[in-house]
CSV table of C-alpha atoms in Angstrom, one decimal:
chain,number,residue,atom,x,y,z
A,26,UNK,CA,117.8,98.8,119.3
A,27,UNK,CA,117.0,101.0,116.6
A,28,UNK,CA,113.4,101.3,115.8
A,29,UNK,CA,112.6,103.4,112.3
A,30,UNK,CA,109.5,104.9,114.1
A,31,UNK,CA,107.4,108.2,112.8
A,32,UNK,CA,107.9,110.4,115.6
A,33,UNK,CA,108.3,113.6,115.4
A,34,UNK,CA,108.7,115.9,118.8
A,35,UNK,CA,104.6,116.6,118.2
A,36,UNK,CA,102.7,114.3,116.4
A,37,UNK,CA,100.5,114.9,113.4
A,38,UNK,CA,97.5,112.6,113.1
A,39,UNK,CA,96.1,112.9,109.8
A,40,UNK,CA,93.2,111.3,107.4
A,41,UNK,CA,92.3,112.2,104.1
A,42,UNK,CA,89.6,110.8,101.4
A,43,UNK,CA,88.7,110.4,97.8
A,44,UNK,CA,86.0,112.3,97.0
A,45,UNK,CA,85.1,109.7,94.4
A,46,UNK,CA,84.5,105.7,94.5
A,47,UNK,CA,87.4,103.3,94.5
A,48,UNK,CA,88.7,100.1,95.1
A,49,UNK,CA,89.2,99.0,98.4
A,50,UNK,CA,93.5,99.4,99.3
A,51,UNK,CA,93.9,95.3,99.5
A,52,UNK,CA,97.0,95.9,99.8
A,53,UNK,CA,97.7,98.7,102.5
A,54,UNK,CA,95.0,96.5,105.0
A,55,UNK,CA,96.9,93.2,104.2
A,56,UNK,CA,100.1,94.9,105.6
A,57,UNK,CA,98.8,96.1,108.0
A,58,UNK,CA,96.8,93.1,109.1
A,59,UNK,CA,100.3,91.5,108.7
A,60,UNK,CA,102.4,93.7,110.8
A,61,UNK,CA,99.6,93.2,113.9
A,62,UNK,CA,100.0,89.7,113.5
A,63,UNK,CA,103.5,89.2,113.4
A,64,UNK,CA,103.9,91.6,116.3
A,65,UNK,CA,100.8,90.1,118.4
A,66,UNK,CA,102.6,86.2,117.7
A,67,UNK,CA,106.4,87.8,119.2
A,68,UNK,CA,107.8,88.4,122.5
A,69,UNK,CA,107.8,92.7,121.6
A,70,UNK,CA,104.2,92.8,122.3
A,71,UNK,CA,105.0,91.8,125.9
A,72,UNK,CA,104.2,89.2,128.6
A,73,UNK,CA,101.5,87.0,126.9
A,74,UNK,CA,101.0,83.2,127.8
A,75,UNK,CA,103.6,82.3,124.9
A,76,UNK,CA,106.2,83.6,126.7
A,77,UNK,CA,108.0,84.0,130.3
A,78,UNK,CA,107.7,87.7,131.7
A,79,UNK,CA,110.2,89.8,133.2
A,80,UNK,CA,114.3,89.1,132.8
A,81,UNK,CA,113.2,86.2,130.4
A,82,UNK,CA,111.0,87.8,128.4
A,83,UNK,CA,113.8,90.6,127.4
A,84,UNK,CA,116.3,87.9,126.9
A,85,UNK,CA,114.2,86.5,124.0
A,86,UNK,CA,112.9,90.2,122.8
A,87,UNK,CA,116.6,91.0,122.5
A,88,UNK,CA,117.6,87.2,121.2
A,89,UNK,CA,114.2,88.1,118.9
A,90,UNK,CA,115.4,91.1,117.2
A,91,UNK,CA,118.8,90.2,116.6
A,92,UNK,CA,117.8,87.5,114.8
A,93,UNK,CA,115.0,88.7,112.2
A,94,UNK,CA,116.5,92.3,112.4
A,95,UNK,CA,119.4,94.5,110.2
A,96,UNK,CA,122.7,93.8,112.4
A,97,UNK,CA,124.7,96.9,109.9
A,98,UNK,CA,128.1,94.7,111.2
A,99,UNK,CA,126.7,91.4,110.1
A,100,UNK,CA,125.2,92.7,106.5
A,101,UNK,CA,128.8,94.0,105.1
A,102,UNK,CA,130.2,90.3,106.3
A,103,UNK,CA,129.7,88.6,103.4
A,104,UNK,CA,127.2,86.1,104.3
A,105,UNK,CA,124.2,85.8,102.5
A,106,UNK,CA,121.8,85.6,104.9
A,107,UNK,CA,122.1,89.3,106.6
A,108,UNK,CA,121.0,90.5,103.2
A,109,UNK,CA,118.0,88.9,103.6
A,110,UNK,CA,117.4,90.8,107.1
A,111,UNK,CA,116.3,93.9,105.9
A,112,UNK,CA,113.0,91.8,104.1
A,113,UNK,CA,111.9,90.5,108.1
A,114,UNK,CA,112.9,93.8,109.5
A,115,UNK,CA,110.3,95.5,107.9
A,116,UNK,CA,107.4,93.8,109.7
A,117,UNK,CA,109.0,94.5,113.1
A,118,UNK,CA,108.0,96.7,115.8
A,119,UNK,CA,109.7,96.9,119.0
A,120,UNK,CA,106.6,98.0,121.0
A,121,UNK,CA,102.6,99.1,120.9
A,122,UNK,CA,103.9,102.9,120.3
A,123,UNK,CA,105.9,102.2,117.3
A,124,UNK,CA,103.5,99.9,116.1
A,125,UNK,CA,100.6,101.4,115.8
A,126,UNK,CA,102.2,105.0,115.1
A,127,UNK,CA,103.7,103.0,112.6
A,128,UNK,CA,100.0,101.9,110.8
A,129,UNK,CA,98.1,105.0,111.6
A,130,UNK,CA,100.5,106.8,108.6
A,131,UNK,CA,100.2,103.6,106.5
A,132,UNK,CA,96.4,103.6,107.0
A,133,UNK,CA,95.8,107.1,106.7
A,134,UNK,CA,98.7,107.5,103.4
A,135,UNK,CA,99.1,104.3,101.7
A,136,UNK,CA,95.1,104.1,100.8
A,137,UNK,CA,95.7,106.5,97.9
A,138,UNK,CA,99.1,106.0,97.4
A,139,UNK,CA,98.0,102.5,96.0
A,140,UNK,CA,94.9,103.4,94.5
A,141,UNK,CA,97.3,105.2,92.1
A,142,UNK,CA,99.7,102.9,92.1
A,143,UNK,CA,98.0,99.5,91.9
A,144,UNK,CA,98.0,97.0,94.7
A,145,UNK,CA,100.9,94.5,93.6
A,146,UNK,CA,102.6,97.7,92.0
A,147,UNK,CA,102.3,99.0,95.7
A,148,UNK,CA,103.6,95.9,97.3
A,149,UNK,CA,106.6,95.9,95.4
A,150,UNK,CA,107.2,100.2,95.8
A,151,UNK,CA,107.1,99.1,99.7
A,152,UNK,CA,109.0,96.1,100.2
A,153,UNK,CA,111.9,97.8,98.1
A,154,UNK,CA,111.8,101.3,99.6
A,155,UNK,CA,111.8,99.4,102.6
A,156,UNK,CA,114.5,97.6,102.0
A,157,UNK,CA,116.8,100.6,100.5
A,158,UNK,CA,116.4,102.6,103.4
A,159,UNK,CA,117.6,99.9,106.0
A,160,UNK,CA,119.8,99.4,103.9
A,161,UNK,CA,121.6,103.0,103.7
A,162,UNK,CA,121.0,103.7,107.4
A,163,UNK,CA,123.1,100.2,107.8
A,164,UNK,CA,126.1,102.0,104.8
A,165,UNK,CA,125.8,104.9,107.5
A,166,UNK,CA,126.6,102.6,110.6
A,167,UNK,CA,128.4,100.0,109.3
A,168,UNK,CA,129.9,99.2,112.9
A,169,UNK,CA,126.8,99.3,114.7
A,170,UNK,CA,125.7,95.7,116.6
A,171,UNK,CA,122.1,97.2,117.5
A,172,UNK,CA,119.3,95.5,115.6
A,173,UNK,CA,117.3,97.9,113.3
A,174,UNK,CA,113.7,97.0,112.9
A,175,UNK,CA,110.4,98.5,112.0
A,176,UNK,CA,108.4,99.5,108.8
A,177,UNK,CA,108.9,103.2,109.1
A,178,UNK,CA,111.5,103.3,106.1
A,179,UNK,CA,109.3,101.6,104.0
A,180,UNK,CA,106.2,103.8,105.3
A,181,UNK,CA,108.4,107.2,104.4
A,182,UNK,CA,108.3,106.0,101.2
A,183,UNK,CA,104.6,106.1,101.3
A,184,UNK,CA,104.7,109.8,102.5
A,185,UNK,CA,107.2,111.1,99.9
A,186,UNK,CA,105.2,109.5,97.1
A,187,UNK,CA,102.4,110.8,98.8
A,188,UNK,CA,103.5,114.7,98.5
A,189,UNK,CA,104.2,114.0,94.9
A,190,UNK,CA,100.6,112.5,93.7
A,191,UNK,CA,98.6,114.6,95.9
A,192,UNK,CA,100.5,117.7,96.9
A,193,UNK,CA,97.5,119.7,97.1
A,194,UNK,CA,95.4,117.6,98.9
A,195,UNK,CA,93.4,119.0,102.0
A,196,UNK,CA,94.6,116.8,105.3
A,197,UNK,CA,93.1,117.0,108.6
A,198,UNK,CA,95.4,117.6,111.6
A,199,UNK,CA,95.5,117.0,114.9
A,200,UNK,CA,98.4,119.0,117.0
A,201,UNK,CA,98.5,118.0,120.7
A,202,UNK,CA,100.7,120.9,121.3
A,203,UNK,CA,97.7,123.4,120.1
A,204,UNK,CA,95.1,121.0,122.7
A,205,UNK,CA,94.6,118.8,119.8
A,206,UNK,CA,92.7,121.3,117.8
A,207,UNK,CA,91.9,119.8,114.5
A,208,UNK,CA,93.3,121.7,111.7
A,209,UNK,CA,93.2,121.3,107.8
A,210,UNK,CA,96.7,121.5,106.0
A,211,UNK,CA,97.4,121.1,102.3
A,212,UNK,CA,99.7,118.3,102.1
A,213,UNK,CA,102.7,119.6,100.8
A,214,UNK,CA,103.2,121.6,104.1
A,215,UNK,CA,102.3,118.8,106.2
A,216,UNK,CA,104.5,116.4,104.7
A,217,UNK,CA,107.8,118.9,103.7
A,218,UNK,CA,107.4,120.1,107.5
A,219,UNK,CA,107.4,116.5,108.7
A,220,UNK,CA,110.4,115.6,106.5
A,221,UNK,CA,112.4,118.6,107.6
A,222,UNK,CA,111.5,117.6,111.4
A,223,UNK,CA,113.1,114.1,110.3
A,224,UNK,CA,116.0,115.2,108.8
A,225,UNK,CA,117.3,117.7,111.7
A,226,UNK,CA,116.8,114.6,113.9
A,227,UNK,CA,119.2,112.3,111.3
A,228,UNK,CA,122.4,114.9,111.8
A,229,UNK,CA,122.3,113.2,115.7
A,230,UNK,CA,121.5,109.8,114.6
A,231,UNK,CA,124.6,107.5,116.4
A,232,UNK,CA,124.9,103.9,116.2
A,233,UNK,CA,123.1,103.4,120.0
A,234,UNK,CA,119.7,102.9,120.5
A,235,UNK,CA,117.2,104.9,119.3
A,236,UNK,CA,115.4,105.7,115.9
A,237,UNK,CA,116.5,105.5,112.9
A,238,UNK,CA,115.9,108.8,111.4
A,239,UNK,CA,117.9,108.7,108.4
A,240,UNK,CA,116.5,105.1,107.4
A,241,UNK,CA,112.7,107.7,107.2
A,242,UNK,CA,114.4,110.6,105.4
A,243,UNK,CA,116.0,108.1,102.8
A,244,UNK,CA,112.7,106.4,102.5
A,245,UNK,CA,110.8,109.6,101.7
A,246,UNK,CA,113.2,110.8,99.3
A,247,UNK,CA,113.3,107.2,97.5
A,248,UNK,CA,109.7,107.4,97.7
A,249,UNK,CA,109.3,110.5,96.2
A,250,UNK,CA,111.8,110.1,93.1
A,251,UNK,CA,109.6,106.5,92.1
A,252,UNK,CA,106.3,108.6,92.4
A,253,UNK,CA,108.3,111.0,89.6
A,254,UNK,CA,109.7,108.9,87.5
A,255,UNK,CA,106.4,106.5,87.1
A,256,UNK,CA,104.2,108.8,87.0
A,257,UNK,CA,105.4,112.1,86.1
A,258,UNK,CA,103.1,111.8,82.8
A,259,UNK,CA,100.2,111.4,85.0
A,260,UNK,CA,96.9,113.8,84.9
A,261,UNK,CA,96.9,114.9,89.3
A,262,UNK,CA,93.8,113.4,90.9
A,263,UNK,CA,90.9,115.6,91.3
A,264,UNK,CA,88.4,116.3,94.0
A,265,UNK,CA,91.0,114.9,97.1
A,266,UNK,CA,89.4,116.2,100.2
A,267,UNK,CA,90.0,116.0,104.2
């Protein structure tokens, strides 16, 4: 199963702020809220009373995935209803790790990602991004039977329109490798580091299990040429802080 999780070999945790009121990010909490809930109601977040445990309970994860998930082999069949796969992928997870290191980047990046952008201007940046990067990592595999899943394409997006709005933004950063130190980065160095971690890790990607690296580089770069093009004639925020 390919999951498009954020994981590079060591983690960076981040959180940055507006150093001046806003409105709330309606938006980035309602997908998040959403991606809990669908995962907390399926059979990835493990044995709950809903369903059987052990041998049964990865029958219907795998039965699960391949149904709401990309299948690459099924989407160039012709049928019209793989096309519509990559929409329920998004809000996929295949366990509490990719989850929730999935919604840390969306919490900590798509708060000011769609305070720029607008929150239904922001839905519609994420569902598509989203959907273009399952979509090319599926072009890239087109033989593959493993179900891709997971909001991380779609949350790369976030991070590559992120480095355009706010490149020199001040993020805080947490490196377990240095003891988990906290550190302050400008963006642009966090982010371009974190792309170029993702993109050495894509030249391996194979149609097995795994993640889906190339579905996050795709993301970000999609992500990064919308932030250009719709707001290139912009004035740069002000006053963006760790």
């Amino acid at each position: 199963m390919h999951g498009s999780g954020t994981r590079p070999p060591h983690r960076t945790v981040t959180r940055s702020t507006a150093a001046h009121p806003a409105p709330h990010p309606v938006t980035t909490y309602a997908l998040i809220g959403v991606c809990a809930l669908v995962f907390l109601l399926g059979p990835a977040s493990g044995p709950v009373p809903a369903h059987d445990g052990g041998a049964a309970l990865h029958r219907e994860q795998a039965a699960y995935f391949q149904h709401w998930g990309v299948l690459p082999r099924a989407l160039w069949s012709g049928a019209a209803r793989p096309l519509l796969t990559p929409f329920t992928a998004l809000f996929l997870h295949g366990g509490w790790l990719h989850l929730l290191g999935n919604l840390l980047f969306l919490f900590v990046f798509g708060d000011l990602v769609e305070r720029r952008l607008g929150p239904f201007r922001f839905l519609f940046f994420y569902v598509i991004v989203g959907y273009l990067a399952l979509l090319c990592y599926a072009a890239a595999h087109p033989d593959s039977a493993e179900p891709l899943i997971g909001a991380s394409g779609a949350i790369s997006g976030v991070l590559g329109a992120f480095l355009y709005l706010f490149p020199t933004a001040r993020v805080t950063s947490v490196l377990p490798f240095l003891w988990f130190l906290p550190l302050r980065f400008p963006a642009w160095a966090v982010l371009v580091f974190w792309l170029v971690l993702q993109w050495a890790a894509a030249r391996h990607d194979t149609d097995g299990p795994g993640i889906a690296y190339l579905a996050h580089v795709v993301g970000f770069m999609v992500g990064f040429l919308y932030a250009w093009l719709r707001c290139r004639s912009a004035t740069p925020d002000e006053g963006i802080s760790s």
